Amino acid sequence: MEKLVSLCKRRGFIFQSSEIYGGAGSVWDYGPLGVELKRNLKDRWWHAMVRARDDIEGLDAAILMHPRVWEASGHVAGFTDPMVDCRVCKARFRADKLDDAQCPRKPSRKPGEHSDCDLTEPRLFNLMFKTTIGPVEDSASIAYLRPETAQGIYVNFLNIQQASRQKIPFGIAQIGKAFRNEITPGNFIFRTREFEQMEMQFFVDPAADHMQWFEFWKGERLAWHRSLGLAEDRLQFHQHSEKELAHYARAAFDIEFDFGGSLGFQEIEGVHHRGDYDLSRHQEYSGKRLEYVDQVANRRYLPFVIETSVGADRTTLAVLVNGYREEVVPGEQEGRVVLGIDPRIAPVKAGIFPLVKKDGMPEFAEKLARELRVRFPVFYDESGAIGRRYRRQDEVGTPFCLTVDGQTMQDGTVTVRDRDTLAQERVAADRVSDYLRLRLS
Ligand code: GAP
């Protein structure tokens, strides 16, 4: 993880927020390559969940909502973690996660396990960030930064159903920021206080076989993570026990990814059966009927909800961890670092290099870069030895490098080097665009 954090900073994937002021606690900024990588992931999710389906509609709801939303959702009363403080070292821990924690003064021991450690009684701590709307800071103006995007979907359920004329079963999906004042954030972008969620709520008839939809979405979502190139043996399901279930859930499975090291398998997505908990609570708290009207069967009912909820940042981290490798290169002294990310989500698709800075090669390569840039993110680089330029692109996951050399000037072909196999082939410069399109499809 340390090597990855350092690479992410050095190469412009991810920076600590407000670094010049000493950093803001567990919030991160995405630099030029990071923003492309995360956007590619979000685009793939949006495509799979919204554009490629006729039974899911998109939404972009506001972060700030009416404060009653969070009373109805159960977050004001129940979105809490038990917290303990150490009176000696002032460290703060989750009371329910003490077994996984280390005492900062004696890292080989758990907090509370030795005589120099003096823990307070657990106190419940609400994870929602509070703010106020308008100039007067009184209780009437309290608002919360949403801790999940899902509630924006529930309160718009009928708006969207009526506007789109969807019939149950159908879903609503959105991507957006969520905020949680986590007690123990950490592990880079794994657990942060500001993050992005990609959530979909699928509304089903409670009288139909809703568990079949639950199983369907478990399968679809696991397949999506595999389609990102995440290794099969690093993905698994974890079923929530009664004790683990969130206040809204009837059943829940996490999709876990093996981050390795001390983190091991951790949740990257939750698939939840939320029953009619949310819609019935919003109906009660708003006083507005939220039932779906089935005109054919002449029935009104509150649908059940199957939710899929995945973190864009956590998935980005999984993709980075999954792709990072250090390799010995046969015949070379220096090894190489490769980010073996799927070419379709790689931030840069091709590096374009003139072999040397003379004989018309830079002009040819720059023109090629200009032409390709219309369709693909490409990077032109003429500085340093060619080997170094390859290494720089390997390290950021660029799947192809195109080199303009002496032969190019004679027959118009360029060398295409494959990041993973290191195989090189010659392709006519005017065919490179089609070549890349094919290899990236
Ligand atoms: N609407 C349901 C919900 O929010 P969750 O299991 O609390 O469920 C879903 O969160 C996903 O959001 C997680 O699997 C994770 O990927 C992401 N997530 C949650 N808290 C996070 C945090 N503090 N930092 C980064 N990602 C987080």
Coordinates of C-alpha atoms and ligand atoms in Angstrom, one line a residue:
M1 CA 0.0 0.0 0.0
E2 CA 2.9 2.4 0.8
K3 CA 4.4 1.9 -2.6
L4 CA 1.0 2.4 -4.3
V5 CA 0.3 5.6 -2.3
S6 CA 3.7 6.9 -3.3
L7 CA 3.2 6.0 -7.0
C8 CA -0.3 7.6 -6.9
K9 CA 1.2 10.9 -5.6
R10 CA 4.3 10.9 -7.8
R11 CA 2.4 10.2 -11.0
G12 CA -0.6 12.3 -10.4
F13 CA -3.3 9.8 -9.5
I14 CA -4.2 10.8 -6.0
F15 CA -3.1 13.6 -3.6
Q16 CA -3.9 14.2 0.0
S17 CA -6.5 17.0 0.3
S18 CA -5.1 20.4 1.4
E19 CA -1.6 18.9 1.6
I20 CA 0.2 22.3 1.9
Y21 CA -1.7 22.9 5.1
G22 CA -0.7 19.6 6.6
G23 CA -3.6 17.7 5.0
A24 CA -7.3 17.3 5.8
G25 CA -8.2 14.1 7.6
S26 CA -9.0 11.2 5.3
V27 CA -10.0 13.2 2.3
W28 CA -8.2 12.8 -1.0
D29 CA -8.0 14.7 -4.3
Y30 CA -7.8 12.9 -7.7
G31 CA -5.1 14.3 -10.0
P32 CA -5.0 14.2 -13.8
L33 CA -4.6 10.4 -14.1
G34 CA -6.7 9.5 -11.1
V35 CA -9.7 11.5 -12.3
E36 CA -9.6 9.7 -15.7
L37 CA -9.3 6.3 -14.1
K38 CA -12.2 6.9 -11.7
R39 CA -14.3 8.5 -14.5
N40 CA -13.7 5.4 -16.7
L41 CA -15.0 3.2 -13.8
K42 CA -18.0 5.3 -13.3
D43 CA -18.7 5.4 -17.1
R44 CA -18.5 1.6 -17.2
W45 CA -20.9 1.3 -14.3
W46 CA -23.3 3.8 -15.8
H47 CA -23.2 2.0 -19.1
A48 CA -23.8 -1.4 -17.6
M49 CA -26.5 -0.2 -15.1
V50 CA -28.4 2.5 -17.1
R51 CA -27.6 2.8 -20.8
A52 CA -27.4 -0.9 -21.6
R53 CA -30.7 -1.7 -19.9
D54 CA -34.3 -0.6 -20.6
D55 CA -35.5 -1.3 -17.0
I56 CA -33.2 1.2 -15.2
E57 CA -33.5 5.0 -15.2
G58 CA -30.8 7.5 -14.2
L59 CA -31.0 10.2 -11.6
D60 CA -28.7 12.9 -10.2
A61 CA -30.3 14.0 -6.9
A62 CA -29.0 16.9 -4.8
I63 CA -26.7 16.2 -1.8
L64 CA -28.6 18.5 0.5
M65 CA -32.1 17.2 1.3
H66 CA -34.9 18.0 3.7
P67 CA -33.8 17.1 7.2
R68 CA -36.9 14.9 7.7
V69 CA -35.5 12.6 5.0
W70 CA -32.8 11.4 7.5
E71 CA -35.3 11.0 10.3
A72 CA -37.5 8.8 8.1
S73 CA -34.5 6.8 6.8
G74 CA -33.4 6.0 10.3
H75 CA -30.0 7.7 10.0
V76 CA -30.7 10.4 12.7
A77 CA -31.5 7.7 15.3
G78 CA -29.5 4.8 14.1
F79 CA -26.5 5.7 11.9
T80 CA -24.1 5.5 14.8
D81 CA -20.9 3.7 15.7
P82 CA -19.9 3.1 19.3
M83 CA -16.7 5.0 20.0
V84 CA -14.2 4.8 22.9
D85 CA -11.3 7.2 23.7
C86 CA -8.1 6.3 25.5
R87 CA -7.6 8.8 28.4
V88 CA -3.9 8.2 28.3
C89 CA -2.9 8.6 24.6
K90 CA -6.1 10.3 23.4
A91 CA -6.5 7.8 20.6
R92 CA -10.0 7.1 19.4
F93 CA -11.3 3.6 18.5
R94 CA -14.5 1.9 17.3
A95 CA -15.7 0.0 20.4
D96 CA -16.9 -2.9 18.2
K97 CA -13.6 -3.1 16.3
L98 CA -11.1 -3.2 19.2
D99 CA -10.0 -6.6 18.1
D100 CA -8.7 -5.2 14.8
A101 CA -7.1 -2.1 16.4
Q102 CA -3.5 -1.5 17.7
C103 CA -2.6 0.5 20.8
P104 CA -0.5 3.4 19.4
R105 CA 1.9 3.2 22.3
K106 CA 2.2 -0.6 22.3
P107 CA 1.4 -1.7 18.7
S108 CA 1.8 -5.4 19.6
R109 CA -1.2 -5.0 22.0
K110 CA -4.9 -4.2 21.4
P111 CA -6.3 -1.1 23.1
G112 CA -7.5 -1.8 26.6
E113 CA -5.3 -4.9 26.8
H114 CA -2.6 -3.5 29.0
S115 CA -2.4 -1.5 32.2
D116 CA -1.2 1.8 30.6
C117 CA -4.3 2.0 28.6
D118 CA -7.4 3.6 30.1
L119 CA -10.5 3.4 27.8
T120 CA -13.7 5.4 28.3
E121 CA -17.1 3.8 28.3
P122 CA -18.5 3.4 24.7
R123 CA -20.5 6.4 23.4
L124 CA -22.7 6.4 20.4
F125 CA -21.4 8.7 17.7
N126 CA -23.6 9.7 14.7
L127 CA -21.7 9.6 11.4
M128 CA -23.6 12.2 9.6
F129 CA -22.1 15.6 8.9
K130 CA -24.4 18.4 10.0
T131 CA -24.6 21.8 8.5
T132 CA -27.1 24.7 8.3
I133 CA -29.1 26.1 5.4
G134 CA -29.5 29.8 5.2
P135 CA -28.0 32.6 7.4
V136 CA -29.6 31.7 10.7
E137 CA -28.1 28.8 12.6
D138 CA -31.1 27.5 14.5
S139 CA -32.5 24.0 14.6
A140 CA -35.0 24.8 11.8
S141 CA -32.2 25.2 9.4
I142 CA -30.2 22.0 10.1
A143 CA -29.3 19.9 7.1
Y144 CA -27.1 16.9 6.7
L145 CA -24.6 15.9 4.0
R146 CA -26.0 12.7 2.7
P147 CA -24.4 9.6 4.1
E148 CA -25.7 7.5 1.2
T149 CA -27.1 8.5 -2.2
A150 CA -30.0 6.0 -2.0
Q151 CA -32.5 8.3 -0.2
G152 CA -32.5 10.7 -3.2
I153 CA -33.8 7.7 -5.2
Y154 CA -36.6 6.9 -2.7
V155 CA -38.0 10.4 -2.5
N156 CA -38.0 10.5 -6.3
F157 CA -39.5 7.1 -6.8
L158 CA -42.9 8.2 -8.0
N159 CA -41.6 11.2 -9.9
I160 CA -39.4 8.9 -12.0
Q161 CA -41.9 6.0 -12.3
Q162 CA -44.6 8.4 -13.6
A163 CA -42.3 10.4 -15.9
S164 CA -40.7 7.4 -17.4
R165 CA -43.8 5.2 -17.4
Q166 CA -41.7 2.3 -16.1
K167 CA -43.5 -0.7 -14.8
I168 CA -42.4 -2.8 -11.9
P169 CA -39.9 -4.4 -11.8
F170 CA -37.6 -1.5 -12.7
G171 CA -34.7 0.4 -11.1
I172 CA -33.3 3.8 -10.5
A173 CA -29.5 4.5 -10.5
Q174 CA -27.3 7.3 -9.6
I175 CA -23.7 8.2 -9.0
G176 CA -22.8 10.9 -6.4
K177 CA -20.9 12.0 -3.4
A178 CA -21.6 10.7 0.1
F179 CA -20.2 11.9 3.4
R180 CA -19.5 10.0 6.7
N181 CA -17.7 11.3 9.7
E182 CA -15.9 8.0 10.1
I183 CA -14.3 7.4 13.5
T184 CA -11.5 5.3 12.1
P185 CA -11.0 6.2 8.5
G186 CA -7.8 5.1 6.7
N187 CA -6.0 2.8 4.4
F188 CA -5.7 5.5 1.7
I189 CA -8.9 5.9 -0.2
F190 CA -10.4 2.7 1.3
R191 CA -12.3 4.5 4.1
T192 CA -12.6 8.2 3.8
R193 CA -15.0 10.9 5.0
E194 CA -16.0 12.1 1.5
F195 CA -16.5 9.5 -1.2
E196 CA -18.5 8.6 -4.2
Q197 CA -21.2 5.9 -4.4
M198 CA -22.7 4.2 -7.4
E199 CA -26.1 3.0 -6.2
M200 CA -29.1 1.3 -7.8
Q201 CA -32.4 0.6 -6.2
F202 CA -34.5 -2.0 -8.0
F203 CA -38.2 -2.0 -7.2
V204 CA -40.0 -5.3 -7.2
D205 CA -43.5 -6.6 -6.5
P206 CA -43.5 -8.1 -2.9
A207 CA -45.9 -10.7 -4.1
A208 CA -43.5 -11.9 -6.8
D209 CA -40.3 -13.9 -6.3
H210 CA -38.2 -11.0 -4.9
M211 CA -35.4 -13.3 -3.7
Q212 CA -34.8 -14.3 -7.4
W213 CA -34.0 -10.6 -8.1
F214 CA -31.7 -10.5 -5.1
E215 CA -29.8 -13.5 -6.5
F216 CA -29.9 -11.9 -10.0
W217 CA -28.3 -8.7 -8.8
K218 CA -25.7 -10.5 -6.7
G219 CA -24.6 -12.4 -9.9
E220 CA -24.7 -9.3 -12.1
R221 CA -22.6 -7.2 -9.8
L222 CA -20.0 -9.9 -9.2
A223 CA -19.7 -10.3 -13.0
W224 CA -19.2 -6.5 -13.3
H225 CA -16.2 -6.5 -10.9
R226 CA -14.7 -9.4 -12.9
S227 CA -15.2 -7.5 -16.1
L228 CA -12.9 -4.8 -14.6
G229 CA -10.1 -7.4 -14.6
L230 CA -10.2 -8.0 -10.8
A231 CA -8.8 -11.5 -10.3
E232 CA -11.4 -14.2 -9.7
D233 CA -9.6 -15.5 -6.6
R234 CA -9.5 -12.0 -5.0
L235 CA -13.3 -11.7 -5.1
Q236 CA -15.8 -13.3 -2.8
F237 CA -19.2 -12.9 -1.3
H238 CA -19.7 -12.4 2.4
Q239 CA -23.2 -12.9 3.8
H240 CA -24.2 -10.6 6.7
S241 CA -25.3 -12.3 9.9
E242 CA -28.3 -11.1 11.8
K243 CA -26.0 -9.0 13.9
E244 CA -24.2 -7.3 11.0
L245 CA -27.4 -6.3 9.1
A246 CA -28.0 -2.6 8.7
H247 CA -31.1 -1.2 10.2
Y248 CA -32.9 -1.2 6.8
A249 CA -31.8 -4.6 5.6
R250 CA -33.7 -8.0 5.5
A251 CA -30.7 -9.7 3.8
A252 CA -27.3 -8.5 2.6
F253 CA -24.3 -9.8 0.9
D254 CA -21.0 -7.9 0.5
I255 CA -18.8 -8.4 -2.5
E256 CA -15.3 -8.4 -1.0
F257 CA -12.0 -7.9 -2.7
D258 CA -8.7 -9.2 -1.3
F259 CA -6.6 -6.0 -0.8
G260 CA -3.7 -8.2 0.6
G261 CA -1.5 -7.3 3.5
S262 CA -3.2 -6.6 6.8
L263 CA -6.4 -5.5 5.1
G264 CA -7.2 -8.8 3.4
F265 CA -10.7 -9.3 2.1
Q266 CA -12.8 -6.2 2.5
E267 CA -16.2 -5.0 1.3
I268 CA -16.3 -3.1 -2.0
E269 CA -20.0 -3.4 -2.7
G270 CA -23.1 -4.2 -0.8
V271 CA -26.2 -6.0 -2.3
H272 CA -29.1 -5.4 0.1
H273 CA -32.7 -6.5 0.3
R274 CA -34.3 -3.5 1.9
G275 CA -37.9 -4.7 1.8
D276 CA -40.3 -1.8 1.8
Y277 CA -38.5 -0.2 4.8
D278 CA -37.5 3.1 3.1
L279 CA -40.6 3.7 1.0
S280 CA -42.9 3.0 4.0
R281 CA -40.9 5.3 6.3
H282 CA -41.0 8.1 3.7
Q283 CA -44.7 7.6 3.2
E284 CA -45.2 7.8 7.0
Y285 CA -43.0 10.8 7.5
S286 CA -44.0 12.8 4.5
G287 CA -47.7 12.0 4.7
K288 CA -47.7 11.4 0.9
R289 CA -48.8 8.1 -0.6
L290 CA -45.8 6.4 -2.4
E291 CA -47.6 3.3 -3.6
Y292 CA -47.1 1.9 -7.0
V293 CA -50.4 1.4 -9.0
D294 CA -50.5 -1.7 -11.0
Q295 CA -53.3 -0.8 -13.4
V296 CA -53.5 -4.2 -15.1
A297 CA -53.9 -6.2 -11.8
N298 CA -55.8 -3.3 -10.2
R299 CA -53.5 -3.3 -7.1
R300 CA -51.6 -0.7 -5.1
Y301 CA -48.6 -1.6 -3.1
L302 CA -45.3 -0.4 -1.8
P303 CA -42.6 -2.3 -3.7
F304 CA -39.7 -4.1 -2.1
V305 CA -36.2 -2.8 -3.0
I306 CA -33.1 -4.7 -4.0
E307 CA -30.2 -2.3 -3.7
T308 CA -26.7 -2.6 -5.2
S309 CA -24.3 -0.1 -3.6
V310 CA -20.7 0.2 -4.7
G311 CA -18.0 2.8 -3.8
A312 CA -16.3 4.4 -6.8
D313 CA -13.2 5.2 -4.7
R314 CA -12.9 1.7 -3.1
T315 CA -13.3 0.1 -6.5
T316 CA -10.6 2.4 -7.9
L317 CA -8.3 1.2 -5.0
A318 CA -9.2 -2.4 -5.8
V319 CA -8.3 -1.8 -9.5
L320 CA -4.9 -0.2 -8.5
V321 CA -4.0 -2.9 -6.0
N322 CA -5.1 -5.7 -8.4
G323 CA -3.0 -4.2 -11.2
Y324 CA 0.2 -3.2 -9.3
R325 CA 3.1 -5.5 -10.0
E326 CA 6.9 -5.4 -9.9
E327 CA 8.7 -7.4 -12.6
V328 CA 12.1 -8.5 -13.6
V329 CA 12.6 -7.9 -17.3
P330 CA 14.7 -10.6 -19.1
G331 CA 18.0 -9.1 -20.4
E332 CA 17.6 -5.9 -18.4
Q333 CA 19.2 -5.0 -15.1
E334 CA 16.4 -2.7 -13.9
G335 CA 13.1 -4.2 -13.2
R336 CA 9.8 -2.5 -14.0
V337 CA 6.7 -1.4 -12.1
V338 CA 3.5 -2.1 -14.1
L339 CA 0.0 -1.0 -13.4
G340 CA -1.7 -3.9 -15.2
I341 CA -5.1 -2.3 -15.4
D342 CA -7.7 -3.3 -18.0
P343 CA -6.9 -1.3 -21.2
R344 CA -10.6 -0.1 -21.3
I345 CA -10.3 1.7 -18.0
A346 CA -6.6 2.8 -18.3
P347 CA -6.4 6.6 -18.1
V348 CA -4.0 6.9 -21.1
K349 CA -4.5 4.5 -24.0
A350 CA -1.2 5.0 -25.8
G351 CA 2.1 6.7 -25.3
I352 CA 3.5 8.1 -28.6
F353 CA 7.3 8.5 -28.9
P354 CA 9.7 9.6 -31.6
L355 CA 12.7 7.2 -31.2
V356 CA 15.1 10.2 -31.5
K357 CA 14.6 14.0 -31.7
K358 CA 15.7 14.4 -35.3
D359 CA 15.1 13.2 -38.9
G360 CA 11.5 14.3 -38.9
M361 CA 10.5 11.7 -36.2
P362 CA 9.2 14.3 -33.6
E363 CA 7.0 16.0 -36.3
F364 CA 5.6 12.7 -37.5
A365 CA 4.9 11.5 -33.9
E366 CA 3.3 14.8 -32.9
K367 CA 1.0 14.7 -35.8
L368 CA 0.0 11.1 -35.0
A369 CA -0.7 12.1 -31.4
R370 CA -2.8 15.0 -32.6
E371 CA -4.9 12.8 -34.8
L372 CA -5.3 10.0 -32.3
R373 CA -6.2 12.5 -29.4
V374 CA -9.5 13.2 -31.1
R375 CA -10.6 9.6 -30.2
F376 CA -8.4 8.4 -27.4
P377 CA -6.5 9.9 -24.5
V378 CA -2.9 9.6 -25.6
F379 CA 0.4 11.0 -24.3
Y380 CA 3.3 12.4 -26.4
D381 CA 6.7 12.1 -24.9
E382 CA 10.1 12.8 -26.5
S383 CA 12.3 13.2 -23.4
G384 CA 14.8 10.6 -22.2
A385 CA 15.9 7.2 -23.4
I386 CA 13.2 5.2 -25.1
G387 CA 13.4 2.5 -22.3
R388 CA 12.7 5.1 -19.7
R389 CA 9.7 6.4 -21.6
Y390 CA 8.3 2.8 -21.8
R391 CA 8.8 2.4 -18.1
R392 CA 7.0 5.7 -17.3
Q393 CA 4.0 4.5 -19.2
D394 CA 4.1 1.0 -17.7
E395 CA 3.9 2.6 -14.3
V396 CA 0.7 4.4 -15.0
G397 CA -0.9 1.5 -16.8
T398 CA -0.8 2.7 -20.5
P399 CA -1.5 -0.4 -22.5
F400 CA 0.2 0.6 -25.7
C401 CA 3.3 2.5 -26.7
L402 CA 3.7 3.7 -30.3
T403 CA 7.2 4.5 -31.5
V404 CA 8.1 6.4 -34.6
D405 CA 11.6 5.3 -35.8
G406 CA 13.8 5.2 -38.9
Q407 CA 11.6 2.7 -40.6
T408 CA 8.5 4.9 -40.1
M409 CA 10.1 7.5 -42.3
Q410 CA 10.5 4.9 -45.1
D411 CA 7.3 2.8 -45.0
G412 CA 4.9 4.7 -42.7
T413 CA 4.6 2.0 -40.1
V414 CA 5.1 2.5 -36.3
T415 CA 6.1 0.0 -33.6
V416 CA 3.3 -0.9 -31.3
R417 CA 4.5 -2.3 -27.9
D418 CA 2.1 -4.2 -25.7
R419 CA 2.5 -3.2 -22.0
D420 CA 1.9 -6.8 -20.6
T421 CA 3.5 -9.1 -23.1
L422 CA 6.2 -6.6 -24.3
A423 CA 5.5 -8.0 -27.8
Q424 CA 6.2 -5.5 -30.5
E425 CA 4.5 -5.4 -33.9
R426 CA 4.5 -2.9 -36.8
V427 CA 1.3 -1.2 -37.8
A428 CA 0.7 1.3 -40.5
A429 CA 0.4 4.8 -38.9
D430 CA -2.9 5.4 -40.8
R431 CA -4.3 2.2 -39.4
V432 CA -3.3 2.8 -35.7
S433 CA -6.6 4.4 -34.8
D434 CA -8.6 1.3 -36.0
Y435 CA -6.0 -1.0 -34.3
L436 CA -6.4 0.8 -31.0
R437 CA -10.2 0.8 -31.3
L438 CA -10.2 -3.0 -31.8
R439 CA -7.7 -3.7 -29.0
L440 CA -9.7 -1.5 -26.6
S441 CA -13.1 -2.9 -27.4
Ligands
GAP1 N1 -26.9 2.6 0.6 C1 -26.3 1.5 1.2 C2 -25.0 1.8 1.7 O1 -24.6 3.0 1.7 P1 -22.8 0.8 2.7 O2 -22.4 -0.7 2.7 O3 -22.8 1.6 3.9 O4 -24.2 0.8 2.0 C3 -21.8 1.0 0.2 O5 -21.9 1.5 1.5 C4 -20.5 1.1 -0.4 O6 -20.0 2.5 -0.2 C5 -19.4 0.3 0.3 O7 -19.4 -1.0 -0.1 C6 -18.1 1.0 0.0 O8 -17.7 0.7 -1.3 C7 -18.6 2.5 -0.1 N2 -18.3 3.2 1.2 C8 -19.0 3.2 2.3 N3 -18.4 3.9 3.3 C9 -17.2 4.4 2.7 C10 -16.2 5.2 3.2 N4 -16.2 5.8 4.4 N5 -15.1 5.5 2.3 C11 -15.1 5.0 1.1 N6 -16.1 4.2 0.6 C12 -17.2 3.9 1.4

